[in-house]
Coordinates of C-alpha atoms in Angstrom, one line a residue:
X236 CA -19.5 22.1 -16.0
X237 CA -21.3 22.5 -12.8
X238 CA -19.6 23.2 -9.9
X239 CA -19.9 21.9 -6.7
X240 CA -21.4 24.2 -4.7
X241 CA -24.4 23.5 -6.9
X242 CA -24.6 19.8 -7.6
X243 CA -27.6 18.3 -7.1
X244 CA -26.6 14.5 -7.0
X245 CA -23.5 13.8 -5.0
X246 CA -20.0 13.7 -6.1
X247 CA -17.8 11.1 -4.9
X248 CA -13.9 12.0 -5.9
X249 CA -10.9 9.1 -5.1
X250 CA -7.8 7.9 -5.9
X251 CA -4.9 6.2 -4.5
X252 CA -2.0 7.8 -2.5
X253 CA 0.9 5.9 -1.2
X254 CA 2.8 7.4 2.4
X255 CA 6.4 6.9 1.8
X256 CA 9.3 7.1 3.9
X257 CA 12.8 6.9 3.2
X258 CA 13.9 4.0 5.3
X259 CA 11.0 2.1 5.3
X260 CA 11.3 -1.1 2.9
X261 CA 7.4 -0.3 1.6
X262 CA 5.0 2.0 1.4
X263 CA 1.1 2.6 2.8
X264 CA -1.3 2.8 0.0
X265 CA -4.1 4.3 1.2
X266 CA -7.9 5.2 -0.7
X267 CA -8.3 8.6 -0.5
X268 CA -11.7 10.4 -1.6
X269 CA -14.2 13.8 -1.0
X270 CA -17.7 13.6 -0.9
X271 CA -19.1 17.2 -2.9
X272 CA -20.9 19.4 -2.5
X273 CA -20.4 18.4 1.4
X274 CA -16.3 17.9 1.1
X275 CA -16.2 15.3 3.8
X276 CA -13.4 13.0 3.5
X277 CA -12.6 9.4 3.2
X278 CA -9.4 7.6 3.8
X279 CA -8.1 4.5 5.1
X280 CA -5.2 2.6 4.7
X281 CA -5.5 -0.5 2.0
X282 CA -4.1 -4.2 2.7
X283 CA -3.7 -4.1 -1.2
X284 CA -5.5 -2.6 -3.8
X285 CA -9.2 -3.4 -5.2
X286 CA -12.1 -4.5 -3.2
X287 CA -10.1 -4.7 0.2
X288 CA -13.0 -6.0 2.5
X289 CA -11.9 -4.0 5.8
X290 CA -11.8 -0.4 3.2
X291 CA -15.2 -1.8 1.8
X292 CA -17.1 -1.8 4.7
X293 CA -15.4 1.9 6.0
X294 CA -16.4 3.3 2.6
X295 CA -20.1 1.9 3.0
X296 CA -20.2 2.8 6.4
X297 CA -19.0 6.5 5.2
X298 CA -21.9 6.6 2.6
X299 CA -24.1 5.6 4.7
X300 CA -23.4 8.3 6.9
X301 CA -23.4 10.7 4.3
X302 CA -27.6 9.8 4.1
X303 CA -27.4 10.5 0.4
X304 CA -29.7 8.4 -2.0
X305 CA -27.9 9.2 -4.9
X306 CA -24.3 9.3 -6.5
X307 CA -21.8 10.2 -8.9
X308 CA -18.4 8.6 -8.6
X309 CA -15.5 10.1 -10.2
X310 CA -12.2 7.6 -10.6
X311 CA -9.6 7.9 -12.8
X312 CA -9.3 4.7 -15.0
X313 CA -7.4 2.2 -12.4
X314 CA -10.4 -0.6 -12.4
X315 CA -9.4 -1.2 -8.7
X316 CA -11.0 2.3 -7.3
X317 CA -14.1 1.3 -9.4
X318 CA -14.2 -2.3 -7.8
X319 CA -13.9 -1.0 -3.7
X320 CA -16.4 1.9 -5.0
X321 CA -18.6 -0.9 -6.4
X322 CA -18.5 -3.1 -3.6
X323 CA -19.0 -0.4 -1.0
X324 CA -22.4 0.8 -3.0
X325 CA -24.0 -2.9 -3.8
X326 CA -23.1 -3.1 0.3
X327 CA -25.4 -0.3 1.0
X328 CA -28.0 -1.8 -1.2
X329 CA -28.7 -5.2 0.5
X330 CA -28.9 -3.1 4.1
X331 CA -32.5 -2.6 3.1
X332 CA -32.2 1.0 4.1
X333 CA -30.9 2.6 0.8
X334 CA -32.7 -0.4 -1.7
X335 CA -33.6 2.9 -4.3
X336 CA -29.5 4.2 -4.0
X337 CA -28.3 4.9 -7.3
X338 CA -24.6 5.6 -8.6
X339 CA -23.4 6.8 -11.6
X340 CA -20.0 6.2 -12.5
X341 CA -17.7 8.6 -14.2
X342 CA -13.9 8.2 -14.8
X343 CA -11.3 10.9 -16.2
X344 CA -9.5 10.6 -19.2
X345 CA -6.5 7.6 -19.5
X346 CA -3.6 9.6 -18.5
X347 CA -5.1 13.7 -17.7
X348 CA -4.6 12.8 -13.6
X349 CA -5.5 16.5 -13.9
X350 CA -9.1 15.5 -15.0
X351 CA -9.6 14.2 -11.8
X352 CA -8.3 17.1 -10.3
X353 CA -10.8 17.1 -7.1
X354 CA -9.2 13.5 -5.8
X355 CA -5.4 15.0 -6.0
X356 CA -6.0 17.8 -4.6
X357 CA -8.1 15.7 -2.1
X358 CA -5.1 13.3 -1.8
X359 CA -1.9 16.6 -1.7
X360 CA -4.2 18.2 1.1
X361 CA -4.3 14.2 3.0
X362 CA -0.7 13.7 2.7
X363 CA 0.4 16.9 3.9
X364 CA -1.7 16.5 6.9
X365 CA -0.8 12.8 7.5
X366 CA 2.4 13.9 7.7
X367 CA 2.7 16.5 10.1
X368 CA 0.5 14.6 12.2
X369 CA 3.0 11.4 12.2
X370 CA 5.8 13.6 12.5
X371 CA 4.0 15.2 15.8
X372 CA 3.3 11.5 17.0
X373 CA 6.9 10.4 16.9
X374 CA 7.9 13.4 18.4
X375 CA 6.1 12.4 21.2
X376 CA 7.3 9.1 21.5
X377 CA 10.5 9.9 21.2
X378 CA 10.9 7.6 17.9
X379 CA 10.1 6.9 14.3
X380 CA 6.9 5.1 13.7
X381 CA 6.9 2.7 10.6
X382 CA 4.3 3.5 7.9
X383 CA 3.7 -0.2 8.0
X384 CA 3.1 0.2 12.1
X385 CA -0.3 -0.7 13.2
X386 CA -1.1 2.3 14.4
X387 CA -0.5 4.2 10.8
X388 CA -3.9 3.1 9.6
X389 CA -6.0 4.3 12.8
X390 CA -3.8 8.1 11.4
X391 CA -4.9 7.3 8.3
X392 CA -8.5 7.4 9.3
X393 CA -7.8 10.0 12.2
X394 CA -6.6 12.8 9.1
X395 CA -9.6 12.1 7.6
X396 CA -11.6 12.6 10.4
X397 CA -10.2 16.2 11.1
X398 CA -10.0 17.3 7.6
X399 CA -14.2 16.6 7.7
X400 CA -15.0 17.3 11.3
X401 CA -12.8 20.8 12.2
X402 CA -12.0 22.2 8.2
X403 CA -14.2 24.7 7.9
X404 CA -15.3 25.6 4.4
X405 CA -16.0 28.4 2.6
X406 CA -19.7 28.0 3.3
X407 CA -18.7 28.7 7.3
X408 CA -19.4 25.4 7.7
X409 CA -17.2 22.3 8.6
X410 CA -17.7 19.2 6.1
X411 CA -19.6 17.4 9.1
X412 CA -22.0 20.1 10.3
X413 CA -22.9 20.5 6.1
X414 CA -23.9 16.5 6.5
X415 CA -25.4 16.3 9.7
X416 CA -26.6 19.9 10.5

């Protein structure tokens, strides 16, 4: 298996996490996913599951910004990962800037959730960030803030903004600086 560190095509990780809390009615699924060998990370916060059209355009924007021509998509078998994934890439195609991007799908075995190891451990790290971070937030305000609040999904993208702008990796480097230098 090769790891990582010393991929050359791209590796795109995801699955599904749901935030959760006790006396809220519902849950927040959100799409969760790592970009390798740069670890960047995606997330945002899904109006349902599948080819959401607001989580399709932030996944194309995050390839996009990931310049990479080229890419391997790991899943497990849930067709609706595959589907935003999909979209997301035939998006990028039509912009005229990446017409030669290629994608290569690969999903874990039905069942192993610990085949796709990368996008768990992804998601565990997401989650325990997301919720310290609301927990500081409503200890600002002074009260509990409803997963299904508005301002949950702008968290949901904020977490993944820190984990790939301030993380520093073992290279030294944080997720962003490995993309953009």
């Amino acid at each position: 298996s090769q790891s990582s560190a010393r991929r050359r095509i791209p590796l795109f990780c995801a699955d599904y996490c749901f935030i959760r809390e006790v006396e809220d009615p519902e849950n927040l699924t959100c799409l969760v996913g790592k970009l390798y060998p740069q670890k960047a990370v995606f997330a945002s916060a899904c109006d349902h599951k599948g080819a959401d059209d607001e989580v399709v355009a932030r996944l194309a924007n995050f390839f996009k910004s990931a310049g990479v021509p080229k890419l391997v998509y790991k899943t497990d078998q849930e067709s609706s990962i595959r589907a935003a994934i999909e979209e997301a890439l035939r998006r990028i195609g039509r912009s005229g800037e990446y017409e030669a991007f290629e994608a290569v799908p690969e999903v874990s075995a039905v069942g192993e959730s610990a085949s796709n190891g990368k996008a768990e451990r992804t998601v565990q790290s997401f989650e325990d960030l997301i919720r310290t971070l609301k927990s500081a937030v409503e200890s600002r305000i002074g009260q509990r803030l409803p997963v299904k609040h508005p301002a949950m999904k702008w968290l949901v993208e904020h977490t993944a903004s820190i984990m790939t702008r301030y993380y520093v990796t073992s290279d030294g480097v944080t997720p962003y600086q490995a993309i953009h230098g």
